[in-house]
Coordinates of C-alpha atoms in Angstrom, one line a residue:
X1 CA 0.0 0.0 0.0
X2 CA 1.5 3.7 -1.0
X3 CA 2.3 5.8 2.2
X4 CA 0.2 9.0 2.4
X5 CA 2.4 11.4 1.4
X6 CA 2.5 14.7 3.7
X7 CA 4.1 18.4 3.2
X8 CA 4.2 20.3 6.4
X9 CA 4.6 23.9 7.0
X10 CA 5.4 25.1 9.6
X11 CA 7.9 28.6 11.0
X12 CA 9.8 26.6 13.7
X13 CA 12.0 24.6 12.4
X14 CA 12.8 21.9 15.1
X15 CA 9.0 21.2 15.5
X16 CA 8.8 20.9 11.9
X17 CA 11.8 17.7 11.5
X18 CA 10.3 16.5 14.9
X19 CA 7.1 15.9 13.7
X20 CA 8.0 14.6 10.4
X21 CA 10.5 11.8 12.1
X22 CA 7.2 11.3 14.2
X23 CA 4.9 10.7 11.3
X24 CA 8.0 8.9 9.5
X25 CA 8.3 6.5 12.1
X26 CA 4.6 5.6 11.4
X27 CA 4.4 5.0 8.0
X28 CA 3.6 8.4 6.2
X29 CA 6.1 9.8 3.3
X30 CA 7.2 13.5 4.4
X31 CA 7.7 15.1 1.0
X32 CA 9.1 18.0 2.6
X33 CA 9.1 20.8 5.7
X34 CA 9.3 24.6 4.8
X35 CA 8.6 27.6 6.6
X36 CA 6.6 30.0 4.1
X37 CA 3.3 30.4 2.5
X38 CA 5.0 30.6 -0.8
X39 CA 7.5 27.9 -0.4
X40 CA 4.3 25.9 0.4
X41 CA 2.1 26.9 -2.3
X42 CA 5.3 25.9 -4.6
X43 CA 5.9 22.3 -3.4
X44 CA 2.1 21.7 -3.3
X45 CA 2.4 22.4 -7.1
X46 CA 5.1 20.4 -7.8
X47 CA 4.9 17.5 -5.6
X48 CA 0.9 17.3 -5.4
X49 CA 1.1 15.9 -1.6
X50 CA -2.1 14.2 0.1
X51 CA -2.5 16.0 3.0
X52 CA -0.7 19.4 4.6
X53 CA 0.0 19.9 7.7
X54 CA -0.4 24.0 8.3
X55 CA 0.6 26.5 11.0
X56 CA -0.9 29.7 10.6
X57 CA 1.5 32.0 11.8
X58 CA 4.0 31.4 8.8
X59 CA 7.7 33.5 7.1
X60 CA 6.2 35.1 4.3
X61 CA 3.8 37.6 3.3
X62 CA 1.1 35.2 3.5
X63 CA 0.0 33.4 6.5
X64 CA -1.3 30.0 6.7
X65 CA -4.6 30.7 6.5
X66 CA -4.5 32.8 3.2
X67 CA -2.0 30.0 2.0
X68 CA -4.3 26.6 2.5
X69 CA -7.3 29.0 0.9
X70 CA -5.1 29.6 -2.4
X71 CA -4.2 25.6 -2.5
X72 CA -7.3 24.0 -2.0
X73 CA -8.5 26.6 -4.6
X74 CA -5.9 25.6 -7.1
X75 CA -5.4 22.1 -6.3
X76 CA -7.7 21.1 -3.7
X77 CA -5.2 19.6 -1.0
X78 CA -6.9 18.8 2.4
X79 CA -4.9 20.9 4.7
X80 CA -5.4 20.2 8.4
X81 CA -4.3 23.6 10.5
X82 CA -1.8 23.0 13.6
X83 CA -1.2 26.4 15.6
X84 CA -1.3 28.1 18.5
X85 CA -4.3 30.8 18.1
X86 CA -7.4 29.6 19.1
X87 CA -9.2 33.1 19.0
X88 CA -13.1 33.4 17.3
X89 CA -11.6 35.1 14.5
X90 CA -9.0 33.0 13.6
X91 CA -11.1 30.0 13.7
X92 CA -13.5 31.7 11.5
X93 CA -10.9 32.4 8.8
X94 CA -9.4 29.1 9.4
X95 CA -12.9 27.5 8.3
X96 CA -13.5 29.4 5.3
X97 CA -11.1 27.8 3.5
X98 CA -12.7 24.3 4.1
X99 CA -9.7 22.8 6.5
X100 CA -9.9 19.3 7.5
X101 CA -8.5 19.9 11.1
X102 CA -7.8 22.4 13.5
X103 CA -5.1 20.8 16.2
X104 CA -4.1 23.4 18.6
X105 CA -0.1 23.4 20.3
X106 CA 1.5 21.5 22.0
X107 CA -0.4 18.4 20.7
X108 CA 0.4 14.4 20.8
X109 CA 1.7 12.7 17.5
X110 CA -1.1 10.4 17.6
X111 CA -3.5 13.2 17.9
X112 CA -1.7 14.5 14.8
X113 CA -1.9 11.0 13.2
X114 CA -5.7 10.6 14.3
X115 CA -6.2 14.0 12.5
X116 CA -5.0 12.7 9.7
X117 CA -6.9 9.9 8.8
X118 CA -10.1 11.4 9.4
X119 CA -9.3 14.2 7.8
X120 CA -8.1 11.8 4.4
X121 CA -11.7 9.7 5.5
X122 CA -13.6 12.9 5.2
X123 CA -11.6 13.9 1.4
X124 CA -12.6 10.5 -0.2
X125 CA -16.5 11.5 1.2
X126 CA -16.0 14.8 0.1
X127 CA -14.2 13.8 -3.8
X128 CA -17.2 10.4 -3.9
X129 CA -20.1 13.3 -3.3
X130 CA -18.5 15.8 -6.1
X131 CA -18.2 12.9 -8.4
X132 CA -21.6 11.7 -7.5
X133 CA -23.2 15.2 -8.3
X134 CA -21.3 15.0 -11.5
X135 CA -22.2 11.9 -12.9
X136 CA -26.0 12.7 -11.8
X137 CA -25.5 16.9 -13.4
X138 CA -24.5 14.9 -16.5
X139 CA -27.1 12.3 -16.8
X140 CA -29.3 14.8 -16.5
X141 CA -27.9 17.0 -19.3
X142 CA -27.7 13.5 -21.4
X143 CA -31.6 12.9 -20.9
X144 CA -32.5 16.5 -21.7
X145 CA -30.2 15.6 -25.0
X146 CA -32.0 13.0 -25.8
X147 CA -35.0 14.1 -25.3
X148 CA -34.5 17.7 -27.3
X149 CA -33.3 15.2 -30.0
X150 CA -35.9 13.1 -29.9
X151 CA -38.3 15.9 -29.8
X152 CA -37.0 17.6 -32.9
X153 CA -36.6 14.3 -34.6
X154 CA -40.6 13.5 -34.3
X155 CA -41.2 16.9 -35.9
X156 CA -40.9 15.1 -39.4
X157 CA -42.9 12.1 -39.6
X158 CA -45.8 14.4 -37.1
X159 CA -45.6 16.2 -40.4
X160 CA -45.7 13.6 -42.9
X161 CA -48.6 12.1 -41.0
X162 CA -50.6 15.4 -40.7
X163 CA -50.3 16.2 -44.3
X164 CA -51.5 12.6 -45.4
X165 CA -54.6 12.7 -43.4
X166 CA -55.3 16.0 -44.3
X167 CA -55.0 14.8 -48.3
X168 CA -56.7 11.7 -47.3
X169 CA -59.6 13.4 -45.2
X170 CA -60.4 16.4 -48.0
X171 CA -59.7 14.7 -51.1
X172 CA -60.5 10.9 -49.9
X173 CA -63.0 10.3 -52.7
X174 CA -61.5 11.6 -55.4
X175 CA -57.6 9.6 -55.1
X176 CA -56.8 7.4 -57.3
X177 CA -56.4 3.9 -55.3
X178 CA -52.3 4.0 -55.6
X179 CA -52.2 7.2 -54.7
X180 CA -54.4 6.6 -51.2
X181 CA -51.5 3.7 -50.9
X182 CA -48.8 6.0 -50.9
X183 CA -50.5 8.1 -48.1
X184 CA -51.0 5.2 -45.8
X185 CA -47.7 4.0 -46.6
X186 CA -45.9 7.2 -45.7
X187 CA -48.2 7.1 -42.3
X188 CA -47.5 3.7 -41.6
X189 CA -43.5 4.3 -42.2
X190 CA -43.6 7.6 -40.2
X191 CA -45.3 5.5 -37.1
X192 CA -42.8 2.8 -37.2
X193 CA -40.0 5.9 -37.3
X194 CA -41.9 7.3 -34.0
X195 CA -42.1 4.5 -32.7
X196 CA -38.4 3.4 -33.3
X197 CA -37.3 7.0 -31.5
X198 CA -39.3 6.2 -28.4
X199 CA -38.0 2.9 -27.8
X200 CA -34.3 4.3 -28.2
X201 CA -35.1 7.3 -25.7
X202 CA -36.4 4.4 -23.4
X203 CA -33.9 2.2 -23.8
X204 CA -30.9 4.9 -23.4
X205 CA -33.2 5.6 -19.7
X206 CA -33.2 1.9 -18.8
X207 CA -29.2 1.7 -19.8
X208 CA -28.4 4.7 -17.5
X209 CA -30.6 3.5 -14.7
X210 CA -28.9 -0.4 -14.6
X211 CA -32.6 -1.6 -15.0
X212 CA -31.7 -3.5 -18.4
X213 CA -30.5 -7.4 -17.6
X214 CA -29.8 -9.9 -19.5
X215 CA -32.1 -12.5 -19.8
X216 CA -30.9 -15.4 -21.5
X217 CA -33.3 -18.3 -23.1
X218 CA -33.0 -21.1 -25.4
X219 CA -33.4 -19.6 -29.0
X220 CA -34.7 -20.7 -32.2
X221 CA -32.0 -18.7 -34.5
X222 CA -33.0 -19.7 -37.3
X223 CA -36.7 -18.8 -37.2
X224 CA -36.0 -16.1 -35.0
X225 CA -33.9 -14.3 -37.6
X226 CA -35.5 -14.9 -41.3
X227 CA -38.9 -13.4 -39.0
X228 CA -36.6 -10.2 -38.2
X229 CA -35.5 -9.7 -41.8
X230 CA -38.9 -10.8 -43.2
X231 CA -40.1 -7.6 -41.1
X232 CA -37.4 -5.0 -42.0
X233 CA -38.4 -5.9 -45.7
X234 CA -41.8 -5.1 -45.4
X235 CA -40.8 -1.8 -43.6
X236 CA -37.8 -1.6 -46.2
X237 CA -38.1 1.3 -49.6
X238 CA -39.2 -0.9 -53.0
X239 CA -35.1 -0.1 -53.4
X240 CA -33.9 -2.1 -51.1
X241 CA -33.5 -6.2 -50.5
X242 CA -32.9 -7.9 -47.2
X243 CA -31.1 -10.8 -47.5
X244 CA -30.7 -13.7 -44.8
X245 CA -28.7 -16.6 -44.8
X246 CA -27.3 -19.0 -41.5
X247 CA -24.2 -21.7 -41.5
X248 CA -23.2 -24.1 -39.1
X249 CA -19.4 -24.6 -39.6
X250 CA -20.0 -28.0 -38.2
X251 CA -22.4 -30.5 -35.9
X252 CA -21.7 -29.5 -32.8
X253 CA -23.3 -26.0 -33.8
X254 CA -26.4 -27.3 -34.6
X255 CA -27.2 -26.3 -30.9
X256 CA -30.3 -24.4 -29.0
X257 CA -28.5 -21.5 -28.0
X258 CA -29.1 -19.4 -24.9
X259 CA -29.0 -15.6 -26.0
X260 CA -31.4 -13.0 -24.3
X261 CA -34.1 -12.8 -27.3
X262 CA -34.9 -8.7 -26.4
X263 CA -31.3 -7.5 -26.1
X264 CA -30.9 -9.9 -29.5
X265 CA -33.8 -8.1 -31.1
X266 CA -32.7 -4.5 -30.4
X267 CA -28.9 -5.2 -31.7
X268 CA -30.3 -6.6 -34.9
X269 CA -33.3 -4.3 -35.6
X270 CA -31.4 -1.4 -35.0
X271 CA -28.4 -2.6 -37.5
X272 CA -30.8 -3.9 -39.7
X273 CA -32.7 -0.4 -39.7
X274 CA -29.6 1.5 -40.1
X275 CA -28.0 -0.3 -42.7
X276 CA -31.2 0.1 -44.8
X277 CA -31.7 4.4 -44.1
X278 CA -27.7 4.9 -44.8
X279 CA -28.4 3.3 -48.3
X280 CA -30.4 5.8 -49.5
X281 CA -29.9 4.3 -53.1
X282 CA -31.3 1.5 -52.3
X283 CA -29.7 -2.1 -52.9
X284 CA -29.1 -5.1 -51.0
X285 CA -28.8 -5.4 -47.3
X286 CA -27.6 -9.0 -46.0
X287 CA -28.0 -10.5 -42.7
X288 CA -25.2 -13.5 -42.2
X289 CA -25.4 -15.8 -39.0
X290 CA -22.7 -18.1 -38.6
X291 CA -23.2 -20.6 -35.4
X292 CA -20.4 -22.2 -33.9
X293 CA -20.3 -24.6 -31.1
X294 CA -19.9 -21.7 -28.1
X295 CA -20.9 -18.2 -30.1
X296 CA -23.1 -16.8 -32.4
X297 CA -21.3 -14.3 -35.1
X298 CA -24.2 -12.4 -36.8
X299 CA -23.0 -9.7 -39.6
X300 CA -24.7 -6.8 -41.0
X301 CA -23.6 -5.0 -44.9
X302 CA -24.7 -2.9 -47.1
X303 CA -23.5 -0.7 -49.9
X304 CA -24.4 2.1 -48.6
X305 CA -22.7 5.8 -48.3
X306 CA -20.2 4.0 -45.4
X307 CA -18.6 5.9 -42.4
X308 CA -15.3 8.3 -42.8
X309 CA -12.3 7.1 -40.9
X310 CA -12.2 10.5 -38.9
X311 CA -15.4 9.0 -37.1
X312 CA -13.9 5.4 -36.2
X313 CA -12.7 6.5 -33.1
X314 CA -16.2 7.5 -32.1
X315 CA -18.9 6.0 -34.0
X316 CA -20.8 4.3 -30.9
X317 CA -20.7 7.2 -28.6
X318 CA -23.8 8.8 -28.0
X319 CA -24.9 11.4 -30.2
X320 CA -22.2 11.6 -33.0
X321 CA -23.6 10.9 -36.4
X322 CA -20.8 11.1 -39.4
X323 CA -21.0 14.1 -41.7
X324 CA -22.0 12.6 -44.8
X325 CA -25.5 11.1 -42.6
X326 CA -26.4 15.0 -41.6
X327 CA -29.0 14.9 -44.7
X328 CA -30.3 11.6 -43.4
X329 CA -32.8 12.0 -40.0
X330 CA -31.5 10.3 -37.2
X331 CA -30.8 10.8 -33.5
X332 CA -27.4 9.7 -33.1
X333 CA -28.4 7.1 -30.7
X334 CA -28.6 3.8 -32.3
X335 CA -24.8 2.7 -32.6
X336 CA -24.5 3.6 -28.6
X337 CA -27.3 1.4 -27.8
X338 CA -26.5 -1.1 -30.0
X339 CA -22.7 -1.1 -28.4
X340 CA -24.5 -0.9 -24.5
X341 CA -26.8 -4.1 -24.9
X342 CA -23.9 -6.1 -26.7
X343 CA -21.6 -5.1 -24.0
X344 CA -24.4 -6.3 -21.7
X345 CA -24.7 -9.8 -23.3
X346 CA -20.5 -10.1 -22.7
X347 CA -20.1 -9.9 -26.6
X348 CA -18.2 -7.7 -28.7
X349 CA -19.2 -5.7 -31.7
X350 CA -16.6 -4.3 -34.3
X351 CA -17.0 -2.9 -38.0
X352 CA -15.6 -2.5 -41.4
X353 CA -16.6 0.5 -43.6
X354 CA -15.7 2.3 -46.7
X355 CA -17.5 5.9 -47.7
X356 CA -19.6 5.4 -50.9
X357 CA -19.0 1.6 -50.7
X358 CA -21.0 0.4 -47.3
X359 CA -20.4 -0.8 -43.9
X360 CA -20.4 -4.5 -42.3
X361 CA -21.0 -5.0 -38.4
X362 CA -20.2 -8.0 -36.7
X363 CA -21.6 -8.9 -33.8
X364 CA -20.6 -11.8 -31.5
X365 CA -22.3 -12.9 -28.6
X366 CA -21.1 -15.9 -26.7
X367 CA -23.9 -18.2 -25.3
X368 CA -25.1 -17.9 -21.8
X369 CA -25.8 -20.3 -18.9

């Protein structure tokens, strides 16, 4: 275990190498002993100690006080104050600068010592709380993201939908038949895009809140998959083609698997989905499962605009959506959840992409007990 490393300050000089053979003697590092504010203020910056040890009446033209105010400002040392004032105001002062301690002269070393691990006790508390109220400030900024997203995201198909029941409720009668089918087909696609948005917003929330588990079952691959792609065609542009195929390198493959069929369903629908918007030209989109005797590989192409190698590094965070998709609606979502429930079911996702060429994801997902 690494000794808690101390710097103490303090204007008499024989207290100062007393107490730190004292401190040695039990375990702590002294880093060093000086006599001024500034000499303090310069070995806090350079040698970024645990703890200080501070007298208030200090060399210098600062004083203690002033001194463990400018630190914990800076660098946010815990400083535990050793002196022999004990007056209102000095106490006052003394907690403003939100010390750890307050020991008053002559004192015991294990008083000292005491001092200090509460006072390191009370710094973890103080650093878990601040990184606590961080994580919460930015989960909070992340769901107001999302949903702002989200929100401007359902403008579109709200509006494809209004204007196809308005031409559908004044001019009903009059359509020709193909043209009502268009309507309902532009409705029915702008639901299925709502619809998609809400379950990412809800997913991200059940993510972020650890109420997603993995569930695993006994799964029918096989059916379970040509079903998936037999529904992403029907939702899929007259342009496009899913394609399915599954292989079983050998026997021993040839296995019910235990996968968790929700998480399953998300990964692939949401690949599926995206491979077929980011080929806006339409053309074939292939699903390929290949079973092995411990894992499932499942892999995703398409020929369609591809991702630029600028946005390798972060193409599953949350949010970022390549330049060359800005034309195409989206919330920037889908790769992050898709990368969350994989991570989930202990498997591992990667990908292969070319701009203007298309993009393959493989998924692996090792079977569960």
């Amino acid at each position: 275990m690494t000794a808690t490393k101390i710097l103490i300050v303090e204007d008499e000089l024989l207290t100062a190498m007393s107490l730190a053979d004292d401190l040695e003697a039990m375990g702590y590092e002294i880093v060093d002993t000086v006599t001024s504010g500034e000499e303090a203020i310069q070995i806090a910056n350079d040698c970024q100690p645990d703890l200080i040890l501070m007298d208030i009446n200090l060399a210098g033209s600062i004083d203690g006080i002033d001194t463990a105010l400018e630190i914990r400002q800076h660098l946010n040392i815990p400083v535990i104050f050793l002196t022999s004032y004990n007056s209102n105001e000095t106490v006052k002062r003394a907690q403003q600068t939100g010390s750890f301690g307050y020991l008053l002269k002559p004192f015991k070393v294990k008083e000292v010592s005491t001092s200090i691990e509460i006072a390191l006790s009370k710094y973890q508390e103080e650093l878990s709380l601040r990184q606590a109220l961080a994580s919460a400030k930015q989960y909070s900024e992340q769901q107001l993201q999302s949903l702002a997203i989200a929100a401007h995201e359902f403008r579109t198909p709200l509006s494809v939908i209004q204007l196809s029941t308005d031409m559908l409720k004044d001019g009903g009668d009059k359509l020709a038949p193909d043209k009502k089918s268009k309507h309902f087909e532009r409705i029915q696609r702008s639901i299925d895009s709502i619809s998609q948005m809400i379950k990412d917003v809800l997913t991200v929330g059940k993510v972020e809140s650890g109420e997603l588990v993995c569930n695993p079952s006994p799964l029918d691959l096989d059916r379970f998959c040509a079903e998936l792609v037999s529904v992403c065609q029907i939702h899929a542009s007259k342009l496009h083609q899913v394609t399915y195929q599954i292989q079983y390198p050998d026997e021993a493959a040839k296995i019910t698997p235990n996968l968790d069929p929700d998480l399953l369903l998300a990964i692939l629908s949401n690949l599926l989905t995206n491979a077929i918007k980011y080929s806006p030209q339409g053309g074939e989109v292939n699903l390929s499962v290949t079973c092995k005797s411990n894992n499932v590989t499942f892999e995703v192409q398409d020929c369609g605009i591809g991702i630029p190698t600028e946005y390798y590094p972060k193409i599953f965070e949350r949010f970022v959506r390549a330049e060359n998709a800005n034309k195409i609606k989206g919330t920037g979502l889908g790769l992050s959840i898709v990368k969350n429930l994989v991570d989930l079911h202990k498997g591992e996702i990667k990908f292969d992409s070319r701009v203007s060429e298309g993009t393959k994801f493989t998924v692996t997902l090792p079977y569960l007990l």
